[in-house]
Amino acid sequence: MAGNPAQRSIKTRPQSRAETNVSKIMAEAEEKEQPELDTHSAMHYHWRVWELTGLMRPKGVSDVAYLVYAILINVLVTILFPLSLMARLFFTHNMQEMCENLTISITDIVANLKFVNVYLVREQLHEIRLLLRQLDVRARQVGHPEELGALRSEVEIAKSGFRYFARIFVFGTTLSCLRVAILPERQLLYPAWFGVDWRHSTKAYVAIYIYQLFGLIVQAVQNCASDSYPPAYLCLLTGHMRALELRVLRIGYKSTDGMESSGDFVAWQRQMHAELIDCIRDLMLIYRLRSIIQRILSVACMAQFACSAAVQCTVALHFLYVVDDNDLSAMILSIVFFAAVTLEVFIICYFGDRMRTQSEALCDAFYACNWVEQLPKFKRDLLFTLARTQRPSMIFAGNYIALSLETFEEVMRFTYSVFTLLLRVK
């Protein structure tokens, strides 16, 4: 091989031994300050909720005891609670009452369907946990501070998302209790039918109120996990894509200064090819993770889109009727429900779009690595990988509707068109 191979490499200022030692010591100190990487810890709150609501048996609890507990809590809440709401529809006296009850019933039924979907995909949830552990082991082996920081950042975003939804549901539950407390006459937390005269029976009213409060709390906890786990998994997928992007960008840019022979340069090339192969294996794990996340989120996200469309249309109809009656509280209720279902769609579309953008950045990283000076087999494997990554990774609701900001824009246009149509018909 002609010439000094080191002269043909990309020129970077070599670090002195003292600088290298200082950098290593600082990196080790930062790693000791941080807890051990565990990206699945982002789902800690969700798994606790699923354990408490009868979906995931916690360790140390017998199968029989947990089965009895799961059946009891889900019959009382997941089944009977929405049935009491739906039964009230047959006893409404006007369109305004029907719209109010229909809005709550649709939201609750879809929330329960998403909760049931979690039960159906629980095996895939365990598989995702195993894949995340494999990717975490790889990230810890590499030990690059920027990669670990990117992963920990996504974990914190996922946890913050759950806490954000929890605050919303706590606020809503508290508001419902306060509204009932300040009313001059007896009212239920939500319009429902129980087949007893609770208006003239204190015992019946107290029993129904306690049941509704219990059901409302359990449903709020279920909904908090059901609404926040799709963006949480998208955050974890985005984080591992970002970590791999940073890993790929460093391939081939290690300084070759100090190499004294062509043999040293060939050994360096082989090392870079081994790093590429490791990154390709990580990419295959990420694609497998994306495929499983697609399966578990497809039905849940499609249900959310359908719920949002139905609630938005119902709320729009309700709003048109209550405007004429100058009912301020009903108008505020309509606006709150409309904003809530719209926000849920925006969140999943935002994080889906964010993941797609990161997948495009990951593809660009393979182009940006230092492939020019590498072996022919390195370039061959890189070409195959580039062909595989040309299509951006996306999550689809119902395997059809892409989770992206463009989809959210289309949803809002559809909502505006429906509202305009109802306004003209009126």
Short mmCIF file of C-alpha atoms in Angstrom, two decimals:
data_model
loop_
_atom_site.label_atom_id
_atom_site.label_comp_id
_atom_site.label_asym_id
_atom_site.label_seq_id
_atom_site.Cartn_x
_atom_site.Cartn_y
_atom_site.Cartn_z
CA MET A 1 0.00 0.00 0.00
CA ALA A 2 1.61 3.23 -1.15
CA GLY A 3 2.28 6.11 1.21
CA ASN A 4 1.53 6.49 4.85
CA PRO A 5 -2.05 5.26 5.51
CA ALA A 6 -2.45 7.69 8.34
CA GLN A 7 -2.04 10.61 5.95
CA ARG A 8 -5.10 9.45 3.98
CA SER A 9 -7.35 9.39 7.01
CA ILE A 10 -9.40 12.34 8.17
CA LYS A 11 -7.19 14.68 10.12
CA THR A 12 -8.14 15.20 13.72
CA ARG A 13 -6.07 16.61 16.54
CA PRO A 14 -4.77 13.65 18.53
CA GLN A 15 -5.46 13.77 22.24
CA SER A 16 -2.52 13.62 24.59
CA ARG A 17 -2.34 10.79 27.11
CA ALA A 18 -3.19 13.22 29.92
CA GLU A 19 -6.27 14.51 28.05
CA THR A 20 -7.40 10.95 27.36
CA ASN A 21 -7.05 9.98 31.01
CA VAL A 22 -8.97 13.09 32.16
CA SER A 23 -11.78 12.41 29.68
CA LYS A 24 -12.00 8.79 30.81
CA ILE A 25 -12.09 9.77 34.48
CA MET A 26 -14.81 12.38 33.84
CA ALA A 27 -16.92 9.91 31.86
CA GLU A 28 -16.62 7.29 34.61
CA ALA A 29 -17.57 9.87 37.25
CA GLU A 30 -20.65 10.94 35.29
CA GLU A 31 -21.67 7.30 34.84
CA LYS A 32 -21.37 6.64 38.58
CA GLU A 33 -23.60 9.63 39.32
CA GLN A 34 -26.29 8.28 36.97
CA PRO A 35 -28.33 5.15 37.79
CA GLU A 36 -27.82 2.07 35.64
CA LEU A 37 -29.52 2.46 32.28
CA ASP A 38 -32.93 0.77 32.11
CA THR A 39 -35.13 2.25 29.41
CA HIS A 40 -38.05 0.00 30.34
CA SER A 41 -38.26 1.94 33.61
CA ALA A 42 -40.18 4.50 31.53
CA MET A 43 -43.09 2.04 31.72
CA HIS A 44 -42.90 1.61 35.51
CA TYR A 45 -46.07 3.61 36.20
CA HIS A 46 -47.97 1.83 33.43
CA TRP A 47 -47.08 -1.64 34.67
CA ARG A 48 -48.09 -0.68 38.20
CA VAL A 49 -51.48 0.47 36.90
CA TRP A 50 -51.93 -2.75 34.90
CA GLU A 51 -51.08 -4.77 38.00
CA LEU A 52 -53.57 -2.84 40.14
CA THR A 53 -56.34 -3.11 37.53
CA GLY A 54 -56.06 -6.86 36.98
CA LEU A 55 -54.04 -7.14 33.77
CA MET A 56 -50.55 -8.09 34.94
CA ARG A 57 -50.06 -10.39 37.92
CA PRO A 58 -47.36 -8.95 40.21
CA LYS A 59 -44.68 -11.15 41.72
CA GLY A 60 -45.53 -12.81 45.01
CA VAL A 61 -49.29 -13.00 44.35
CA SER A 62 -50.93 -16.38 43.75
CA ASP A 63 -52.68 -17.02 40.44
CA VAL A 64 -56.05 -17.83 42.04
CA ALA A 65 -56.12 -14.79 44.33
CA TYR A 66 -55.15 -12.44 41.54
CA LEU A 67 -57.69 -13.99 39.15
CA VAL A 68 -60.50 -13.42 41.66
CA TYR A 69 -59.33 -9.85 42.23
CA ALA A 70 -59.05 -9.14 38.49
CA ILE A 71 -62.55 -10.52 37.75
CA LEU A 72 -64.12 -8.59 40.61
CA ILE A 73 -62.64 -5.19 39.80
CA ASN A 74 -63.24 -5.47 36.05
CA VAL A 75 -66.85 -6.66 36.41
CA LEU A 76 -67.64 -3.81 38.82
CA VAL A 77 -65.90 -1.09 36.82
CA THR A 78 -64.82 -2.05 33.31
CA ILE A 79 -68.21 -3.68 32.50
CA LEU A 80 -70.90 -2.23 34.81
CA PHE A 81 -69.69 1.38 34.81
CA PRO A 82 -70.13 1.98 31.03
CA LEU A 83 -73.37 -0.06 31.05
CA SER A 84 -74.88 2.34 33.58
CA LEU A 85 -73.90 5.27 31.36
CA MET A 86 -75.36 3.71 28.24
CA ALA A 87 -78.61 2.77 30.00
CA ARG A 88 -79.14 6.46 30.81
CA LEU A 89 -79.42 7.18 27.08
CA PHE A 90 -82.87 5.55 27.04
CA PHE A 91 -84.14 7.99 29.69
CA THR A 92 -83.01 11.30 28.19
CA HIS A 93 -85.67 13.97 27.64
CA ASN A 94 -84.05 16.27 25.08
CA MET A 95 -81.21 16.52 22.58
CA GLN A 96 -78.96 18.39 24.99
CA GLU A 97 -79.09 15.64 27.63
CA MET A 98 -78.57 13.01 24.95
CA CYS A 99 -75.48 14.77 23.60
CA GLU A 100 -73.99 15.16 27.09
CA ASN A 101 -74.53 11.50 27.93
CA LEU A 102 -73.41 10.30 24.50
CA THR A 103 -70.16 12.24 24.76
CA ILE A 104 -69.31 10.65 28.12
CA SER A 105 -70.45 7.18 27.03
CA ILE A 106 -68.40 7.15 23.82
CA THR A 107 -65.29 8.31 25.67
CA ASP A 108 -65.69 5.70 28.40
CA ILE A 109 -66.46 2.81 26.03
CA VAL A 110 -63.44 3.54 23.83
CA ALA A 111 -61.25 3.89 26.91
CA ASN A 112 -62.36 0.44 28.04
CA LEU A 113 -61.69 -1.00 24.58
CA LYS A 114 -58.13 0.35 24.74
CA PHE A 115 -57.80 -1.17 28.21
CA VAL A 116 -58.98 -4.56 26.89
CA ASN A 117 -56.51 -4.25 24.02
CA VAL A 118 -53.67 -4.02 26.56
CA TYR A 119 -54.78 -7.38 27.92
CA LEU A 120 -54.81 -8.89 24.43
CA VAL A 121 -51.26 -7.71 23.61
CA ARG A 122 -49.69 -8.46 27.00
CA GLU A 123 -47.39 -11.10 25.46
CA GLN A 124 -46.01 -8.49 23.06
CA LEU A 125 -45.47 -6.13 25.98
CA HIS A 126 -43.23 -8.72 27.64
CA GLU A 127 -41.38 -9.19 24.34
CA ILE A 128 -40.78 -5.45 24.10
CA ARG A 129 -39.27 -5.48 27.59
CA LEU A 130 -36.79 -8.19 26.54
CA LEU A 131 -35.80 -6.26 23.39
CA LEU A 132 -35.27 -3.08 25.39
CA ARG A 133 -32.99 -4.97 27.75
CA GLN A 134 -30.89 -6.21 24.81
CA LEU A 135 -30.58 -2.69 23.44
CA ASP A 136 -29.73 -1.35 26.90
CA VAL A 137 -26.92 -3.91 27.27
CA ARG A 138 -25.49 -2.76 23.95
CA ALA A 139 -25.70 0.92 24.97
CA ARG A 140 -23.96 0.17 28.27
CA GLN A 141 -21.22 -1.77 26.47
CA VAL A 142 -20.54 1.20 24.18
CA GLY A 143 -20.80 3.53 27.15
CA HIS A 144 -20.84 6.78 25.18
CA PRO A 145 -22.13 9.63 27.40
CA GLU A 146 -24.13 11.27 24.59
CA GLU A 147 -25.94 8.01 23.76
CA LEU A 148 -26.74 7.30 27.40
CA GLY A 149 -27.93 10.88 27.84
CA ALA A 150 -30.25 10.62 24.84
CA LEU A 151 -31.80 7.40 26.19
CA ARG A 152 -32.26 8.78 29.70
CA SER A 153 -33.85 11.89 28.24
CA GLU A 154 -36.48 9.83 26.39
CA VAL A 155 -37.17 7.81 29.54
CA GLU A 156 -37.82 11.02 31.45
CA ILE A 157 -40.10 12.33 28.69
CA ALA A 158 -42.14 9.12 28.83
CA LYS A 159 -42.47 9.33 32.62
CA SER A 160 -43.40 13.01 32.41
CA GLY A 161 -46.11 12.12 29.91
CA PHE A 162 -47.74 9.74 32.39
CA ARG A 163 -47.53 12.34 35.16
CA TYR A 164 -49.04 14.93 32.83
CA PHE A 165 -52.04 12.70 32.05
CA ALA A 166 -52.36 11.84 35.76
CA ARG A 167 -52.66 15.52 36.67
CA ILE A 168 -55.38 15.98 34.04
CA PHE A 169 -57.42 13.05 35.36
CA VAL A 170 -56.97 14.15 38.99
CA PHE A 171 -58.16 17.62 38.03
CA GLY A 172 -61.18 16.23 36.17
CA THR A 173 -62.17 13.89 39.00
CA THR A 174 -61.82 16.66 41.60
CA LEU A 175 -63.83 19.05 39.44
CA SER A 176 -66.66 16.51 39.11
CA CYS A 177 -66.79 16.06 42.90
CA LEU A 178 -66.79 19.82 43.52
CA ARG A 179 -69.55 20.39 40.97
CA VAL A 180 -71.79 17.87 42.74
CA ALA A 181 -70.94 19.30 46.18
CA ILE A 182 -71.95 22.88 45.33
CA LEU A 183 -75.19 22.05 43.52
CA PRO A 184 -78.34 22.83 45.56
CA GLU A 185 -80.00 19.51 44.63
CA ARG A 186 -78.75 15.96 44.47
CA GLN A 187 -76.78 15.08 41.37
CA LEU A 188 -74.62 12.15 40.33
CA LEU A 189 -70.99 12.51 39.34
CA TYR A 190 -72.00 11.40 35.84
CA PRO A 191 -75.46 10.89 34.33
CA ALA A 192 -76.22 7.19 34.75
CA TRP A 193 -79.13 4.82 35.38
CA PHE A 194 -79.25 2.45 38.37
CA GLY A 195 -82.94 1.53 38.58
CA VAL A 196 -83.51 3.05 42.05
CA ASP A 197 -84.95 6.38 43.21
CA TRP A 198 -81.74 7.91 44.52
CA ARG A 199 -83.23 11.42 44.60
CA HIS A 200 -85.51 10.52 47.51
CA SER A 201 -83.38 7.88 49.25
CA THR A 202 -80.29 8.99 51.13
CA LYS A 203 -78.93 5.45 51.47
CA ALA A 204 -79.34 4.77 47.76
CA TYR A 205 -77.75 8.10 46.85
CA VAL A 206 -74.73 7.54 49.13
CA ALA A 207 -74.24 4.00 47.81
CA ILE A 208 -74.44 5.14 44.17
CA TYR A 209 -72.17 8.12 44.85
CA ILE A 210 -69.52 5.88 46.47
CA TYR A 211 -69.75 3.41 43.58
CA GLN A 212 -69.44 6.17 40.98
CA LEU A 213 -66.49 7.73 42.81
CA PHE A 214 -64.75 4.35 43.04
CA GLY A 215 -65.49 3.60 39.38
CA LEU A 216 -64.40 7.07 38.33
CA ILE A 217 -61.06 6.72 40.12
CA VAL A 218 -60.39 3.26 38.67
CA GLN A 219 -61.42 4.40 35.18
CA ALA A 220 -59.23 7.49 35.49
CA VAL A 221 -56.23 5.33 36.42
CA GLN A 222 -56.95 2.95 33.54
CA ASN A 223 -57.35 5.82 31.07
CA CYS A 224 -54.17 7.48 32.30
CA ALA A 225 -52.15 4.38 31.42
CA SER A 226 -54.08 3.66 28.20
CA ASP A 227 -53.61 7.21 26.88
CA SER A 228 -49.96 7.57 27.86
CA TYR A 229 -48.43 4.22 26.92
CA PRO A 230 -48.51 4.78 23.11
CA PRO A 231 -46.38 7.98 23.29
CA ALA A 232 -44.18 6.31 25.93
CA TYR A 233 -43.27 3.41 23.63
CA LEU A 234 -42.73 5.85 20.76
CA CYS A 235 -40.32 7.79 22.99
CA LEU A 236 -38.31 4.65 23.76
CA LEU A 237 -38.18 3.72 20.08
CA THR A 238 -37.05 7.25 19.20
CA GLY A 239 -34.39 7.18 21.92
CA HIS A 240 -32.80 3.95 20.70
CA MET A 241 -32.84 5.25 17.13
CA ARG A 242 -31.06 8.38 18.33
CA ALA A 243 -28.46 6.33 20.22
CA LEU A 244 -27.79 4.22 17.13
CA GLU A 245 -27.53 7.34 14.98
CA LEU A 246 -24.79 8.71 17.23
CA ARG A 247 -23.05 5.32 17.16
CA VAL A 248 -23.09 5.16 13.35
CA LEU A 249 -21.89 8.75 12.95
CA ARG A 250 -18.66 7.87 14.78
CA ILE A 251 -17.75 4.95 12.49
CA GLY A 252 -14.49 5.63 10.64
CA TYR A 253 -13.64 8.91 12.33
CA LYS A 254 -11.29 7.49 14.92
CA SER A 255 -7.89 9.10 14.45
CA THR A 256 -5.36 6.95 12.62
CA ASP A 257 -2.41 9.12 13.53
CA GLY A 258 0.46 7.07 14.83
CA MET A 259 -0.04 4.10 12.54
CA GLU A 260 3.34 3.08 11.26
CA SER A 261 2.48 0.46 8.65
CA SER A 262 -0.16 -0.53 6.14
CA GLY A 263 -0.92 -3.55 8.32
CA ASP A 264 -2.04 -1.25 11.12
CA PHE A 265 -4.33 0.58 8.71
CA VAL A 266 -5.89 -2.67 7.46
CA ALA A 267 -6.48 -3.75 11.06
CA TRP A 268 -8.21 -0.39 11.66
CA GLN A 269 -10.40 -0.95 8.59
CA ARG A 270 -11.40 -4.38 9.86
CA GLN A 271 -12.26 -2.87 13.22
CA MET A 272 -14.49 -0.28 11.51
CA HIS A 273 -16.22 -3.05 9.56
CA ALA A 274 -16.86 -4.94 12.81
CA GLU A 275 -18.38 -1.79 14.29
CA LEU A 276 -20.64 -1.46 11.25
CA ILE A 277 -21.81 -5.05 11.63
CA ASP A 278 -22.61 -4.41 15.30
CA CYS A 279 -24.62 -1.33 14.31
CA ILE A 280 -26.50 -3.32 11.67
CA ARG A 281 -27.42 -5.90 14.31
CA ASP A 282 -28.65 -3.08 16.54
CA LEU A 283 -30.67 -1.75 13.61
CA MET A 284 -32.34 -5.14 13.14
CA LEU A 285 -33.30 -5.15 16.84
CA ILE A 286 -34.77 -1.66 16.49
CA TYR A 287 -36.76 -2.72 13.42
CA ARG A 288 -38.09 -5.70 15.33
CA LEU A 289 -39.02 -3.40 18.21
CA ARG A 290 -40.81 -1.07 15.79
CA SER A 291 -42.73 -3.99 14.30
CA ILE A 292 -44.01 -5.11 17.73
CA ILE A 293 -44.91 -1.56 18.73
CA GLN A 294 -46.85 -1.26 15.46
CA ARG A 295 -48.88 -4.35 16.38
CA ILE A 296 -49.76 -3.19 19.90
CA LEU A 297 -50.54 0.43 18.95
CA SER A 298 -52.49 -0.18 15.73
CA VAL A 299 -55.83 -0.96 17.39
CA ALA A 300 -55.37 1.47 20.30
CA CYS A 301 -54.56 4.42 18.03
CA MET A 302 -57.35 3.56 15.60
CA ALA A 303 -59.81 3.48 18.50
CA GLN A 304 -58.52 6.87 19.60
CA PHE A 305 -59.03 8.36 16.13
CA ALA A 306 -62.57 6.93 15.92
CA CYS A 307 -63.39 8.16 19.44
CA SER A 308 -62.08 11.64 18.69
CA ALA A 309 -64.09 11.90 15.47
CA ALA A 310 -67.30 10.73 17.19
CA VAL A 311 -66.86 12.93 20.27
CA GLN A 312 -65.94 15.98 18.21
CA CYS A 313 -69.08 15.61 16.08
CA THR A 314 -71.26 15.05 19.18
CA VAL A 315 -69.70 17.97 21.02
CA ALA A 316 -70.18 20.21 17.98
CA LEU A 317 -73.87 19.26 17.86
CA HIS A 318 -74.19 19.76 21.61
CA PHE A 319 -72.50 23.15 21.41
CA LEU A 320 -74.92 24.37 18.73
CA TYR A 321 -77.91 23.49 20.91
CA VAL A 322 -76.65 24.89 24.22
CA VAL A 323 -75.61 28.20 22.64
CA ASP A 324 -79.27 28.97 22.05
CA ASP A 325 -80.08 28.21 25.71
CA ASN A 326 -77.22 30.39 27.00
CA ASP A 327 -76.14 27.53 29.27
CA LEU A 328 -72.61 28.63 30.20
CA SER A 329 -71.67 25.52 32.19
CA ALA A 330 -72.76 23.23 29.34
CA MET A 331 -70.80 25.33 26.85
CA ILE A 332 -67.67 25.06 29.00
CA LEU A 333 -68.19 21.30 29.31
CA SER A 334 -68.42 21.00 25.53
CA ILE A 335 -65.25 22.99 25.01
CA VAL A 336 -63.34 20.94 27.62
CA PHE A 337 -64.35 17.61 26.06
CA PHE A 338 -63.48 18.88 22.57
CA ALA A 339 -60.06 20.08 23.73
CA ALA A 340 -59.37 16.81 25.58
CA VAL A 341 -60.04 14.44 22.67
CA THR A 342 -58.19 16.75 20.28
CA LEU A 343 -55.18 16.84 22.60
CA GLU A 344 -55.07 13.03 22.79
CA VAL A 345 -54.90 12.79 18.98
CA PHE A 346 -52.28 15.53 18.78
CA ILE A 347 -50.00 13.81 21.31
CA ILE A 348 -49.86 10.46 19.51
CA CYS A 349 -49.46 12.20 16.14
CA TYR A 350 -46.67 14.40 17.50
CA PHE A 351 -44.65 11.53 18.94
CA GLY A 352 -45.28 9.41 15.83
CA ASP A 353 -43.98 12.25 13.65
CA ARG A 354 -41.01 12.70 15.98
CA MET A 355 -40.11 9.03 15.61
CA ARG A 356 -40.39 9.25 11.82
CA THR A 357 -38.03 12.26 11.75
CA GLN A 358 -35.52 10.37 13.90
CA SER A 359 -35.66 7.36 11.55
CA GLU A 360 -34.76 9.68 8.66
CA ALA A 361 -31.84 11.04 10.69
CA LEU A 362 -30.69 7.46 11.33
CA CYS A 363 -30.67 6.78 7.59
CA ASP A 364 -28.63 9.94 6.99
CA ALA A 365 -26.13 8.79 9.62
CA PHE A 366 -25.17 5.78 7.50
CA TYR A 367 -24.44 8.15 4.62
CA ALA A 368 -22.40 10.40 6.94
CA CYS A 369 -20.04 7.76 8.34
CA ASN A 370 -16.50 7.67 6.96
CA TRP A 371 -17.05 4.96 4.35
CA VAL A 372 -14.60 6.34 1.79
CA GLU A 373 -11.51 4.76 3.34
CA GLN A 374 -13.08 1.45 4.25
CA LEU A 375 -12.78 -2.06 2.83
CA PRO A 376 -14.94 -3.18 -0.14
CA LYS A 377 -16.98 -5.50 2.11
CA PHE A 378 -17.69 -2.53 4.39
CA LYS A 379 -19.09 -0.58 1.43
CA ARG A 380 -21.10 -3.59 0.25
CA ASP A 381 -22.74 -4.08 3.64
CA LEU A 382 -23.34 -0.35 3.89
CA LEU A 383 -25.15 -0.33 0.52
CA PHE A 384 -27.45 -3.14 1.63
CA THR A 385 -28.19 -1.26 4.85
CA LEU A 386 -28.91 1.99 2.99
CA ALA A 387 -31.34 0.18 0.74
CA ARG A 388 -33.13 -1.14 3.84
CA THR A 389 -33.35 2.26 5.54
CA GLN A 390 -34.63 4.28 2.58
CA ARG A 391 -38.21 4.05 3.80
CA PRO A 392 -38.80 6.09 6.98
CA SER A 393 -40.16 4.10 9.91
CA MET A 394 -43.74 5.03 10.74
CA ILE A 395 -46.50 3.73 13.00
CA PHE A 396 -49.97 3.33 11.48
CA ALA A 397 -53.32 3.37 13.25
CA GLY A 398 -55.30 0.41 11.96
CA ASN A 399 -52.35 -0.32 9.63
CA TYR A 400 -53.63 2.54 7.48
CA ILE A 401 -53.53 5.99 9.12
CA ALA A 402 -50.00 7.29 9.70
CA LEU A 403 -49.23 8.85 13.08
CA SER A 404 -47.89 12.17 11.86
CA LEU A 405 -48.62 15.87 12.13
CA GLU A 406 -50.01 15.76 8.59
CA THR A 407 -52.65 13.31 9.82
CA PHE A 408 -53.52 15.60 12.72
CA GLU A 409 -53.95 18.46 10.27
CA GLU A 410 -56.34 16.33 8.21
CA VAL A 411 -58.32 15.43 11.36
CA MET A 412 -58.73 19.09 12.22
CA ARG A 413 -59.84 19.91 8.69
CA PHE A 414 -62.42 17.11 8.87
CA THR A 415 -63.68 18.43 12.21
CA TYR A 416 -64.01 21.94 10.82
CA SER A 417 -65.92 20.63 7.78
CA VAL A 418 -68.35 18.68 10.00
CA PHE A 419 -68.93 21.68 12.25
CA THR A 420 -69.57 23.91 9.22
CA LEU A 421 -72.03 21.37 7.80
CA LEU A 422 -73.94 21.13 11.09
CA LEU A 423 -74.06 24.90 11.31
CA ARG A 424 -75.59 25.16 7.84
CA VAL A 425 -78.14 22.41 8.54
CA LYS A 426 -79.19 24.18 11.70
#
